[in-house]
PDB file of C-alpha atoms in Angstrom:
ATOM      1  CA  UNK A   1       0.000   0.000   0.000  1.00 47.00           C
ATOM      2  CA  UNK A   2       1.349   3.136  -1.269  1.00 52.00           C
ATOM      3  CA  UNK A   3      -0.249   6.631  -0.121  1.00 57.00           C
ATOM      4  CA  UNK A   4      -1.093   9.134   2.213  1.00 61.00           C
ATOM      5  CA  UNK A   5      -3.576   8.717   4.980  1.00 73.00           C
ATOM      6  CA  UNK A   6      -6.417  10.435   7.095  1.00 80.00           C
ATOM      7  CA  UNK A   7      -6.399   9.427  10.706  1.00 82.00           C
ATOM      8  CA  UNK A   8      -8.871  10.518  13.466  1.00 88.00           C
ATOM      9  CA  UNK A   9      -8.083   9.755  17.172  1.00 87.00           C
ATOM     10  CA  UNK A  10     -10.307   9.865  20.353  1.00 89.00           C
ATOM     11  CA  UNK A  11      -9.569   9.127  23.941  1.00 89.00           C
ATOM     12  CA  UNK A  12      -5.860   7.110  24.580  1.00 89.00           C
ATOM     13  CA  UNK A  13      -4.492   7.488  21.450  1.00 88.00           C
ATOM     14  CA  UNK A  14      -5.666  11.485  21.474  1.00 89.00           C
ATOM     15  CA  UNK A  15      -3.759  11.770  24.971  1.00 90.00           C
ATOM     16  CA  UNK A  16      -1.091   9.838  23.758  1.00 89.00           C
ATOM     17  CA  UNK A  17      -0.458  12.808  21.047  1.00 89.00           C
ATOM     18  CA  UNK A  18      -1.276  15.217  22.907  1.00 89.00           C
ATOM     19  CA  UNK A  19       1.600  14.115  25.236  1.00 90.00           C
ATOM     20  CA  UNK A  20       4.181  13.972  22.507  1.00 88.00           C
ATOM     21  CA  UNK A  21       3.595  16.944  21.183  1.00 89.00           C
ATOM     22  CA  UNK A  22       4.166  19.066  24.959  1.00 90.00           C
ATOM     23  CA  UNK A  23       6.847  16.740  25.971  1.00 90.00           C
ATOM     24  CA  UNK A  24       8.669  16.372  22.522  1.00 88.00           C
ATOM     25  CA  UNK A  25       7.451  19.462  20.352  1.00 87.00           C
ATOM     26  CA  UNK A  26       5.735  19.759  16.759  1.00 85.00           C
ATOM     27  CA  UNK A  27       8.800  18.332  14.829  1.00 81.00           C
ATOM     28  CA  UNK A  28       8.790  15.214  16.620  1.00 79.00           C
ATOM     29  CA  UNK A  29       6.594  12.244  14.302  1.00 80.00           C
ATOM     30  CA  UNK A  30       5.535   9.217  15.194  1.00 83.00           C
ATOM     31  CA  UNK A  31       5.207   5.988  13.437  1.00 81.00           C
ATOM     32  CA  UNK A  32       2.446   4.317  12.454  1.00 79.00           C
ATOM     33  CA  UNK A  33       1.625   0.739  11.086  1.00 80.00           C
ATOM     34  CA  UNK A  34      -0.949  -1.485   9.662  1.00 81.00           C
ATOM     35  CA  UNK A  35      -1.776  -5.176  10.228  1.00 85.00           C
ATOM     36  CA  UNK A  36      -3.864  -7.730   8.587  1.00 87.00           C
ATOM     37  CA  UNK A  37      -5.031 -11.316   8.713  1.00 88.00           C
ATOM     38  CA  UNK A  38      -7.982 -13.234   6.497  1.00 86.00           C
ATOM     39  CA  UNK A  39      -9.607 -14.719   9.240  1.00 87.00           C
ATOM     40  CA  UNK A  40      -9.024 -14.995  13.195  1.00 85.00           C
ATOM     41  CA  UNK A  41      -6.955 -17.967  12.968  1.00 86.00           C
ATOM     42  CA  UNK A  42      -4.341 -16.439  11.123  1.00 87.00           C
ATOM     43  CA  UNK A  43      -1.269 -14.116  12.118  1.00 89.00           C
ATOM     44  CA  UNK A  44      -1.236 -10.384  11.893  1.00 89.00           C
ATOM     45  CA  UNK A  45       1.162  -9.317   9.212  1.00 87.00           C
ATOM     46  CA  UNK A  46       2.256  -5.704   8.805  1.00 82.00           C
ATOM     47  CA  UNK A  47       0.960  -4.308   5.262  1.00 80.00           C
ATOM     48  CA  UNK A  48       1.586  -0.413   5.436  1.00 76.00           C
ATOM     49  CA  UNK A  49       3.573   1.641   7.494  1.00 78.00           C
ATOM     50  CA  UNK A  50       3.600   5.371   7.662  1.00 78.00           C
ATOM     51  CA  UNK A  51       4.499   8.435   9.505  1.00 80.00           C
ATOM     52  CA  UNK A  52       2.903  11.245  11.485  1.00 82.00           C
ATOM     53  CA  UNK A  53       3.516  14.286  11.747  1.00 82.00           C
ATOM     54  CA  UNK A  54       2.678  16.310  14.972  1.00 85.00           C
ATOM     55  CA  UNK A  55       3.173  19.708  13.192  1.00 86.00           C
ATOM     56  CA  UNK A  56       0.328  18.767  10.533  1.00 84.00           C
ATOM     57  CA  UNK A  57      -2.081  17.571  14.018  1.00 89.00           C
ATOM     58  CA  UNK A  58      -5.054  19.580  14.431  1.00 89.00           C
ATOM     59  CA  UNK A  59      -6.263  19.176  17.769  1.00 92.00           C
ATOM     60  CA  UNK A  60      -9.967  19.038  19.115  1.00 92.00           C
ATOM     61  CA  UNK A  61      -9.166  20.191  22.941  1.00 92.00           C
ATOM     62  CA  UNK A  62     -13.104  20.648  23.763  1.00 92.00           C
ATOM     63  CA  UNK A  63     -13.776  17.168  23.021  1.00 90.00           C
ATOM     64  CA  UNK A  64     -10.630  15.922  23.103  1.00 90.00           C
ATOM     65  CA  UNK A  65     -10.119  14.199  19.410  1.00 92.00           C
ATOM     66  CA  UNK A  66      -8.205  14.866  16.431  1.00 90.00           C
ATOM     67  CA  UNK A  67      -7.478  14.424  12.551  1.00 87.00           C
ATOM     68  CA  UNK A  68      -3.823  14.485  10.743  1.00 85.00           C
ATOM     69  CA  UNK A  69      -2.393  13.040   7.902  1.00 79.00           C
ATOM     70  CA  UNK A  70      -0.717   9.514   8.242  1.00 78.00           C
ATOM     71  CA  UNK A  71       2.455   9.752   5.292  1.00 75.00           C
ATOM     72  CA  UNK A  72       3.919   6.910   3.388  1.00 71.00           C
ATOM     73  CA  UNK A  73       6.848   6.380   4.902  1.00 66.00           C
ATOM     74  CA  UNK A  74       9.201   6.035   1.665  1.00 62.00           C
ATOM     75  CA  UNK A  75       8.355   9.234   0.286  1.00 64.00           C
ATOM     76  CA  UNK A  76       5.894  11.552   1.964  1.00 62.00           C
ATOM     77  CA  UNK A  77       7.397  11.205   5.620  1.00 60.00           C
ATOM     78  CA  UNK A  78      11.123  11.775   4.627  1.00 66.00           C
ATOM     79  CA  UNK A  79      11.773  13.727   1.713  1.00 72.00           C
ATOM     80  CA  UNK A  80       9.138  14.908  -0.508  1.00 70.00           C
ATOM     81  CA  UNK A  81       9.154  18.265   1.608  1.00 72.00           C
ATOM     82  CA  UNK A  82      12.813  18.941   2.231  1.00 82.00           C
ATOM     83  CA  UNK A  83      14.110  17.573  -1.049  1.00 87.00           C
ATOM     84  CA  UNK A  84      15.094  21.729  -2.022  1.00 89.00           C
ATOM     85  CA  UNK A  85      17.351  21.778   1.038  1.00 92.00           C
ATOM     86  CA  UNK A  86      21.026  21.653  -0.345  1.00 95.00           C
ATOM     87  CA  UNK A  87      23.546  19.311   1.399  1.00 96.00           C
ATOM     88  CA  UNK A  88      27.406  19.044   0.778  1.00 97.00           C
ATOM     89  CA  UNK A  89      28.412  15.742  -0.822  1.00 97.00           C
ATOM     90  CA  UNK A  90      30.949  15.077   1.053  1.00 96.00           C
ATOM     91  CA  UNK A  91      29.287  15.321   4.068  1.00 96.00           C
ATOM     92  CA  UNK A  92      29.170  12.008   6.696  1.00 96.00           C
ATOM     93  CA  UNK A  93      26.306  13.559   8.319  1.00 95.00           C
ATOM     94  CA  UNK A  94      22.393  12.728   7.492  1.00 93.00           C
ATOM     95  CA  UNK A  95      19.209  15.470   7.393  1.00 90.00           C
ATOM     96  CA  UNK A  96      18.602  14.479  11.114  1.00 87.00           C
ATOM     97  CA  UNK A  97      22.878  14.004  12.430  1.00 91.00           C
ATOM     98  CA  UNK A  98      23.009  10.387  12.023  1.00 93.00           C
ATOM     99  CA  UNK A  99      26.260   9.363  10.396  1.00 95.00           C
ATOM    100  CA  UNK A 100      26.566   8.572   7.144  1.00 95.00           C
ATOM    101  CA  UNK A 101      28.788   7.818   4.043  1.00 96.00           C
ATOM    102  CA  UNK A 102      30.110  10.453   2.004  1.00 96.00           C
ATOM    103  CA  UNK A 103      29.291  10.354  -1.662  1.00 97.00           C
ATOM    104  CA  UNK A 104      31.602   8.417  -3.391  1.00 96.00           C
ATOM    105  CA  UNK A 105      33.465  10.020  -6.326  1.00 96.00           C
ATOM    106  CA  UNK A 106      35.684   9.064  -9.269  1.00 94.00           C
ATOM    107  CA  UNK A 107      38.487  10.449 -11.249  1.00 92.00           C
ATOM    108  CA  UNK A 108      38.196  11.385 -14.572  1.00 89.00           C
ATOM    109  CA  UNK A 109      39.922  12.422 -17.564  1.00 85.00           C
ATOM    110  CA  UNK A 110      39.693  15.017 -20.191  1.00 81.00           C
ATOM    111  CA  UNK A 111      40.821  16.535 -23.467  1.00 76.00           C
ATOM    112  CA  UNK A 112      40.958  19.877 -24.511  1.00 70.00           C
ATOM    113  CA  UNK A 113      38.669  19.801 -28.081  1.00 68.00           C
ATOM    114  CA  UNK A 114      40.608  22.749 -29.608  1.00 68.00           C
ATOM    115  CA  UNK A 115      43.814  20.187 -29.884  1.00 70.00           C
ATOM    116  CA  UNK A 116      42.615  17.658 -32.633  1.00 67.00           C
ATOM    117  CA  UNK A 117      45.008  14.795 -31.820  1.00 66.00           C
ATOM    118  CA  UNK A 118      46.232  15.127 -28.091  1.00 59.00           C
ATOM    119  CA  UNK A 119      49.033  13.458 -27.138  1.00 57.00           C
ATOM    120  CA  UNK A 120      47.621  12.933 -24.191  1.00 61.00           C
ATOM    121  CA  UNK A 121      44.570  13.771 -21.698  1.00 62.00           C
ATOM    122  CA  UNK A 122      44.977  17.563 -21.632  1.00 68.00           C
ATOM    123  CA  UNK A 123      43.386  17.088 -17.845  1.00 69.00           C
ATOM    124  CA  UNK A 124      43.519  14.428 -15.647  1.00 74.00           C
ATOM    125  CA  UNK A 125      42.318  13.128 -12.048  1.00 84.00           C
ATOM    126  CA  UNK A 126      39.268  15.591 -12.159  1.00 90.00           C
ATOM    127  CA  UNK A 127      37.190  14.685  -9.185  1.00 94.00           C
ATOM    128  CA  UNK A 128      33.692  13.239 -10.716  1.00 95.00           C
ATOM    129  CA  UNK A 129      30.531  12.395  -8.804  1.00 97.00           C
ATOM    130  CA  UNK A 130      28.674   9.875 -10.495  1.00 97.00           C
ATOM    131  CA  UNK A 131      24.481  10.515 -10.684  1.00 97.00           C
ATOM    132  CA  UNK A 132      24.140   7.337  -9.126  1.00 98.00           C
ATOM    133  CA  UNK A 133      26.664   7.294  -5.965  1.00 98.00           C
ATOM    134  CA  UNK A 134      24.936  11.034  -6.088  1.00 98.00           C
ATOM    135  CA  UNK A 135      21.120   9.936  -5.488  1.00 97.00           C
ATOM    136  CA  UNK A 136      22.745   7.187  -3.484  1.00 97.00           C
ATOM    137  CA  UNK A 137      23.664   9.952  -1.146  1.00 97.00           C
ATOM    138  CA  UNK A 138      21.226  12.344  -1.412  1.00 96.00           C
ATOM    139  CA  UNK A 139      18.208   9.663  -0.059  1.00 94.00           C
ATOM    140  CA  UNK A 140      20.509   8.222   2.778  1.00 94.00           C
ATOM    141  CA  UNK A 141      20.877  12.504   3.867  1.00 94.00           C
ATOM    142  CA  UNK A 142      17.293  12.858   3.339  1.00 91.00           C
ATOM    143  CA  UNK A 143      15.829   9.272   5.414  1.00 89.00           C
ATOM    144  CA  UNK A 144      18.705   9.002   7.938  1.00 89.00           C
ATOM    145  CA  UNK A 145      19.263   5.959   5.815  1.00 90.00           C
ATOM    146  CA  UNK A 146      15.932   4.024   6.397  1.00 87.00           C
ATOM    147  CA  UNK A 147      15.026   4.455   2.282  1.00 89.00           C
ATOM    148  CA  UNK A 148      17.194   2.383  -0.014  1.00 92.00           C
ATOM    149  CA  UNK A 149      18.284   3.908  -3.534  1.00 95.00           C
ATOM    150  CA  UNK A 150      18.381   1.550  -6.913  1.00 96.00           C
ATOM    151  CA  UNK A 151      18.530   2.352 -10.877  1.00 97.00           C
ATOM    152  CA  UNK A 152      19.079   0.266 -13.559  1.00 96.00           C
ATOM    153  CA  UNK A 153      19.902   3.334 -15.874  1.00 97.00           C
ATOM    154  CA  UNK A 154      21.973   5.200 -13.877  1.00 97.00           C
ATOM    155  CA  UNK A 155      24.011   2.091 -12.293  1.00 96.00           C
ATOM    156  CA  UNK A 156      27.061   0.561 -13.770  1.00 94.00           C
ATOM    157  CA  UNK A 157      26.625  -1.215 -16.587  1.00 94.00           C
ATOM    158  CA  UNK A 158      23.112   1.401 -17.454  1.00 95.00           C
ATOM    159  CA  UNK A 159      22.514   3.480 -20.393  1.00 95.00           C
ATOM    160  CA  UNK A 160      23.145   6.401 -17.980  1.00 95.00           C
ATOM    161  CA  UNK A 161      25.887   5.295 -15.772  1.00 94.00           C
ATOM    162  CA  UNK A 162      28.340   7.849 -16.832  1.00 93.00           C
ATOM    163  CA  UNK A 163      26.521  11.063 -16.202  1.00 95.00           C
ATOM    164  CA  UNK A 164      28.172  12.952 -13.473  1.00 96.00           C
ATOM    165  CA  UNK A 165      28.492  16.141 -11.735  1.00 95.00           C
ATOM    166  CA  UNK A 166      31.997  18.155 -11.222  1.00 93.00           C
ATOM    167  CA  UNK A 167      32.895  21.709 -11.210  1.00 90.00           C
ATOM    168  CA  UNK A 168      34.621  24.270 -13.764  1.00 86.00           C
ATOM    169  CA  UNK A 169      36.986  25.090 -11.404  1.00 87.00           C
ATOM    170  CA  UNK A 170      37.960  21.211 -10.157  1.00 90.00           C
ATOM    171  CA  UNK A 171      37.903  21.144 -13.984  1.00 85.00           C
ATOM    172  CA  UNK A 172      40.966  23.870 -14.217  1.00 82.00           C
ATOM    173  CA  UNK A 173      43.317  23.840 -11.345  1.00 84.00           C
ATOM    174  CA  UNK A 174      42.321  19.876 -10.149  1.00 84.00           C
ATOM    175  CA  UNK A 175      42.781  20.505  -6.073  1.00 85.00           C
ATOM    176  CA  UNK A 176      40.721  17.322  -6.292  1.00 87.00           C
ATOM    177  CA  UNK A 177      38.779  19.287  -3.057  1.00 88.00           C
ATOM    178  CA  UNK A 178      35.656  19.787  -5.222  1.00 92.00           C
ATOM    179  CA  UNK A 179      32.492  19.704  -2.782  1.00 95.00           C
ATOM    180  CA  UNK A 180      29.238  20.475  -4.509  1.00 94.00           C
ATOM    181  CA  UNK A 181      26.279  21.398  -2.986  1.00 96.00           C
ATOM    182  CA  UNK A 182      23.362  20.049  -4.318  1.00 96.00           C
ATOM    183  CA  UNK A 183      19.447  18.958  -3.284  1.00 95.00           C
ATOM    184  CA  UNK A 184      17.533  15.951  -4.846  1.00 95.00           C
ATOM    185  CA  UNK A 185      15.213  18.215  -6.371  1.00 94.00           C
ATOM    186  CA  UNK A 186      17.623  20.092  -8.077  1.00 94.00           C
ATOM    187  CA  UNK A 187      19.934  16.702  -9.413  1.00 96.00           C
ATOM    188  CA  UNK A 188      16.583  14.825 -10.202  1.00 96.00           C
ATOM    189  CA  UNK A 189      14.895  18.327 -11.738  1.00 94.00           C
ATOM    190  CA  UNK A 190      18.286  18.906 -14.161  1.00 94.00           C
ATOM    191  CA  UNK A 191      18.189  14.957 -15.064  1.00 95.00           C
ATOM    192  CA  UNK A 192      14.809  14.891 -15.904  1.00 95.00           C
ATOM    193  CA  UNK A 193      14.978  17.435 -18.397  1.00 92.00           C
ATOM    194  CA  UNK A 194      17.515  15.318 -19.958  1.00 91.00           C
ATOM    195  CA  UNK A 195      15.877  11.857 -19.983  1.00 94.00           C
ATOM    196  CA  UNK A 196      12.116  11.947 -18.814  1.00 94.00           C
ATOM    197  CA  UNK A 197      12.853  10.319 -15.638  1.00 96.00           C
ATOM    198  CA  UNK A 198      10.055   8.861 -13.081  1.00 94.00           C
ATOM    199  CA  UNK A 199      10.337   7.780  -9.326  1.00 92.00           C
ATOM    200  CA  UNK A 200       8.880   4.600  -8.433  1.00 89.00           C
ATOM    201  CA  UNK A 201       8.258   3.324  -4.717  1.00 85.00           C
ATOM    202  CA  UNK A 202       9.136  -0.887  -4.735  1.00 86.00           C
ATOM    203  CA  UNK A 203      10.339  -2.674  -1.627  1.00 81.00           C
ATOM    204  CA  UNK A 204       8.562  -3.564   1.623  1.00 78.00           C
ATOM    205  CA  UNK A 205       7.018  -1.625   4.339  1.00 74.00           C
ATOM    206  CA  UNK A 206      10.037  -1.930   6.641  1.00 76.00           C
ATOM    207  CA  UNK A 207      12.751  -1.872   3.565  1.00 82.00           C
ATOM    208  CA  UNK A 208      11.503   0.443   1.136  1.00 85.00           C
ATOM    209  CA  UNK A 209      12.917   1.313  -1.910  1.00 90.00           C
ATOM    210  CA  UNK A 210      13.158   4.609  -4.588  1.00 91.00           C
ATOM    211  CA  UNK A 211      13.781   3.641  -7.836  1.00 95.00           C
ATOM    212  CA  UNK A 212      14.748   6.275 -10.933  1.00 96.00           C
ATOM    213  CA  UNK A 213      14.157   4.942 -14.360  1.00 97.00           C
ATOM    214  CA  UNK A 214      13.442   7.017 -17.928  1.00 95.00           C
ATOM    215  CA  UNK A 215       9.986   7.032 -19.074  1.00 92.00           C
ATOM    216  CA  UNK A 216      10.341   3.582 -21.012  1.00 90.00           C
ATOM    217  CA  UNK A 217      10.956   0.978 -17.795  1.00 91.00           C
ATOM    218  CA  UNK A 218       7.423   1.988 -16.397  1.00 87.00           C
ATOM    219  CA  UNK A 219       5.483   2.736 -19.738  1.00 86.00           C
ATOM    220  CA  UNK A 220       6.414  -0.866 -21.546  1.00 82.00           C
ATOM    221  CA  UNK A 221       4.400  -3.408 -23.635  1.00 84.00           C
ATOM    222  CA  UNK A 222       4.367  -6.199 -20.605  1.00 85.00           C
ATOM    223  CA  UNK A 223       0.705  -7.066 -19.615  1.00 85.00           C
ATOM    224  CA  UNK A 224       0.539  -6.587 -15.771  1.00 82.00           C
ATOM    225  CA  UNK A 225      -3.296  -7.569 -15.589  1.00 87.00           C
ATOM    226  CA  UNK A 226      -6.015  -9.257 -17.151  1.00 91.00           C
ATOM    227  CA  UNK A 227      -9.731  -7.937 -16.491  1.00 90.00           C
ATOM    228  CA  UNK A 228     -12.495  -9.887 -17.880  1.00 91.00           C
ATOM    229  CA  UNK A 229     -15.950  -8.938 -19.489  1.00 91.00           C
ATOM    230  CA  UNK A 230     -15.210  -5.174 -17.961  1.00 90.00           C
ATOM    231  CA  UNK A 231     -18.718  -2.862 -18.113  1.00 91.00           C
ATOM    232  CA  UNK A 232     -16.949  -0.178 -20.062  1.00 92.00           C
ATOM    233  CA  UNK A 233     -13.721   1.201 -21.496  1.00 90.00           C
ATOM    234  CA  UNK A 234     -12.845   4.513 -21.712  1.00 92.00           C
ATOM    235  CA  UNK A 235     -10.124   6.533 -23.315  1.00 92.00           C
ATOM    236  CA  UNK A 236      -9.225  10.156 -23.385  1.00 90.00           C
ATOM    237  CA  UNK A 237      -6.670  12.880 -23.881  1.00 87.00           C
ATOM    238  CA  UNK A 238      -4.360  13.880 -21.482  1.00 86.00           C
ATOM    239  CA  UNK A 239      -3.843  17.460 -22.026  1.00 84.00           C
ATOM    240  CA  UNK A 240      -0.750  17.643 -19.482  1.00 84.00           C
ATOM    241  CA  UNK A 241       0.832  15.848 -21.820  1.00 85.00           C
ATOM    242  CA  UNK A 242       0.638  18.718 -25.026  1.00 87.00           C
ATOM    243  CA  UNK A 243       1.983  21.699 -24.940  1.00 89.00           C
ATOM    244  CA  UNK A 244       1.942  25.089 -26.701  1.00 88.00           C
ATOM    245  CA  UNK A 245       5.713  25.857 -25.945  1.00 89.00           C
ATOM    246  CA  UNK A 246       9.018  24.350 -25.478  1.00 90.00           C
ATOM    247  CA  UNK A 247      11.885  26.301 -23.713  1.00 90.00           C
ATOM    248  CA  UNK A 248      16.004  24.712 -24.056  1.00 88.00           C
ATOM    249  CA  UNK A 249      19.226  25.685 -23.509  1.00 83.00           C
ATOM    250  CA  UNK A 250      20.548  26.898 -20.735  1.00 81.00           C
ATOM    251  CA  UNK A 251      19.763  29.875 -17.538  1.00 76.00           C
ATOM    252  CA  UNK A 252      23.773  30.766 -18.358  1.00 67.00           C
ATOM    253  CA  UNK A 253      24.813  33.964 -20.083  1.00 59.00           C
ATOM    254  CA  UNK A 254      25.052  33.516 -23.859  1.00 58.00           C
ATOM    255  CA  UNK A 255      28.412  34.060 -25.904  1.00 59.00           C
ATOM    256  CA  UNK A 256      30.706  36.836 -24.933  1.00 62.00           C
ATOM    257  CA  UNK A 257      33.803  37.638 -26.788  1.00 64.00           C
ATOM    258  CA  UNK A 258      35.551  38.775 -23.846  1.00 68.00           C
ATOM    259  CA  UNK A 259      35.498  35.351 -22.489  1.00 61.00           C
ATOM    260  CA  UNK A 260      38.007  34.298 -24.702  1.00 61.00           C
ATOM    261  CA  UNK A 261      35.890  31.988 -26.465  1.00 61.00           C
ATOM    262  CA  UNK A 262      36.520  31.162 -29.976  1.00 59.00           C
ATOM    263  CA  UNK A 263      33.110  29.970 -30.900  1.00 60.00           C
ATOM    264  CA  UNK A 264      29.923  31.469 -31.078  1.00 61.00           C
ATOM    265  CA  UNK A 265      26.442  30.092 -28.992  1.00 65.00           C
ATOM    266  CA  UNK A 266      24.693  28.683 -32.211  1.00 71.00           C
ATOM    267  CA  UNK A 267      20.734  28.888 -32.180  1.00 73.00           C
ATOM    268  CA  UNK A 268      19.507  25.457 -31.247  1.00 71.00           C
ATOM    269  CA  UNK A 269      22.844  23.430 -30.980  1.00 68.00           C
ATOM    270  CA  UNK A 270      24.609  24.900 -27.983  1.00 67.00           C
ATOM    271  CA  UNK A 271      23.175  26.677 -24.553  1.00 72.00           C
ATOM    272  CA  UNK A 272      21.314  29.787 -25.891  1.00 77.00           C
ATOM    273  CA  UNK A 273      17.997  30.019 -23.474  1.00 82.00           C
ATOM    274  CA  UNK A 274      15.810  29.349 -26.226  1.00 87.00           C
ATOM    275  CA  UNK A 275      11.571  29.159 -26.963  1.00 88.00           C
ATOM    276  CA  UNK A 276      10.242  27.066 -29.754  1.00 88.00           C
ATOM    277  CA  UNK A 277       5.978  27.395 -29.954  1.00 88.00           C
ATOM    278  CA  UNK A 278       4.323  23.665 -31.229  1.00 86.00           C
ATOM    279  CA  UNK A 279       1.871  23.440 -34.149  1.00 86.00           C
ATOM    280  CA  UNK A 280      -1.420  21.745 -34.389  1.00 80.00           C
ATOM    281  CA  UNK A 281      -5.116  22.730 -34.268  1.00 80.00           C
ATOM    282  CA  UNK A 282      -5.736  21.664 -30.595  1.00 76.00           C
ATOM    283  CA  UNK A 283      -7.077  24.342 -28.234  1.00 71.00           C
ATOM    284  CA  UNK A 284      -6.301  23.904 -24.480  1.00 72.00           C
ATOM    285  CA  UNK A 285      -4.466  26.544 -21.912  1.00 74.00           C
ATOM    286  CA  UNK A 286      -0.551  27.296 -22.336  1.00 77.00           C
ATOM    287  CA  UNK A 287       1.589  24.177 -21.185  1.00 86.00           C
ATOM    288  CA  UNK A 288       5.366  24.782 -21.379  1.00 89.00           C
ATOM    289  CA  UNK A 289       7.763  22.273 -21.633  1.00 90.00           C
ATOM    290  CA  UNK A 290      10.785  23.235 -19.538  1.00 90.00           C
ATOM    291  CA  UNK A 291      13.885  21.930 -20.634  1.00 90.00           C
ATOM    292  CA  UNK A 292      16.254  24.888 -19.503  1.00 88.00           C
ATOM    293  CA  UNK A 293      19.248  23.684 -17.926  1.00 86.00           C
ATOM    294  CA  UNK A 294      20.893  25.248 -14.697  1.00 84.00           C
ATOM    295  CA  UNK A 295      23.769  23.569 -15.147  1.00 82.00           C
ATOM    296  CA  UNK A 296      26.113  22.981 -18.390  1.00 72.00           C
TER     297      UNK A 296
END
């Protein structure tokens, strides 16, 4: 089970709350779980666990009740509302000061692209933080370490395992000290404009698991279910899915001789901050794509 939850509570479980909140504040939460057996003769098993959170408790104190919002505790309860804070990646330190592993890195080479046949890499040992060992990170800083990260595209091996994230100037003088600072909603935002990426929630209720894939691993031609003699079938447009404009390139300044560039920003190959309008004879409200980059 996979959602959030309304819970009301009278009596006990309204003084228990009530407790935790004066003796432990509103950012303490509590946890939550479900159980469920067929019939009385068999054992409980836990199905769904979740997370409140006392800040989000409204409380009844005439007649002593209340009503909050139980969160899934994969994605609601730990991240979805602090993924915008920025963290360090190489800190050993998670959201909530529970240790942690830094985020491993690799070296890489380079070439300068003005010299057509290097003798060798013009740059060398550049620190390199792979997107994987990145989101890795990132959800271990953001759940204390309670939410397990996985990708087929992004892992060794993947269509995607060697997009990473460095620094001009680690790319320049190499001090090899490069330390970005970064949030999951900006690494997963920039990523997704590259690859039409989706998060899907897979693992149990005590061992869940995010998984990042492209578009293509959860929209695929494998039948998941078979419904028989159904009363209708319905289809429709998904307007979301249209739009009237597409903006690329990139938020950084265009071309400026001064620089000491050689090479101008061409219109539509290289980072110009660009808009593009769509044609076709449907009518519906103005939905941009966003594909402008941050980041180059």
């Amino acid at each position: 089970l996979r959602g959030d939850y309304q819970l009301s509570a009278f009596q006990s479980l309204y003084e228990l709350i009530y407790a935790n909140l004066l003796n432990n504040g509103a950012c303490q939460s509590l946890e939550g779980k479900v159980f469920y057996r067929g019939s009385k003769v068999d054992a409980y098993s836990e199905i769904w666990r979740g997370e409140m959170k006392t800040q989000d408790v409204e409380f009844d104190l005439i007649n002593e009740s209340l009503t909050t919002q139980i969160l899934d505790n994969s994605w609601s309860a730990k991240f979805n509302n602090s993924q915008e804070q920025k963290v360090f990646l190489r800190s050993v330190e998670s959201k909530n000061s529970f240790p942690i592993k830094q985020c491993d890195y690799n070296l890489c080479q380079f070439y300068d692209p003005t010299i057509q046949t290097p003798a060798s890499y013009t740059y060398a040992n550049r620190v390199c933080f792979r997107i994987y060992d990145v989101f890795v990170f990132l959800i271990n800083y953001y759940t204390d370490g309670t939410v397990t990260f996985t990708s087929d595209f992004f892992n060794i091996g993947g269509d995607g395992d060697q997009y990473y994230i460095t620094s001009g100037q680690e790319l320049r003088e190499g001090n090899n000290w490069v330390n970005p600072e970064v949030s999951f909603k900006e690494v997963f935002e920039e990523m997704d404009k590259k690859l039409n990426l989706w998060i899907i929630i897979e693992g149990t209720v005590a061992a869940p698991v995010l998984r990042i894939e492209p578009w293509g691993y959860v929209f695929n031609d494998t039948k998941v279910l078979t419904i028989d003699d159904p009363e209708s079938v319905k289809m429709g447009i998904d307007l979301t899915q249209l739009y009237t404009i597409i903006n690329v390139g990139s938020e950084e300044k265009d071309y400026d001789p001064s620089d000491g560039a050689d090479y101008p920003n061409v219109r539509f190959e290289s980072w110009n901050d660009e808009s593009y309008n769509t044609p076709g004879d449907c009518e519906f409200e103005n939905n941009t794509l966003d594909l402008v980059s941050s980041w180059k």
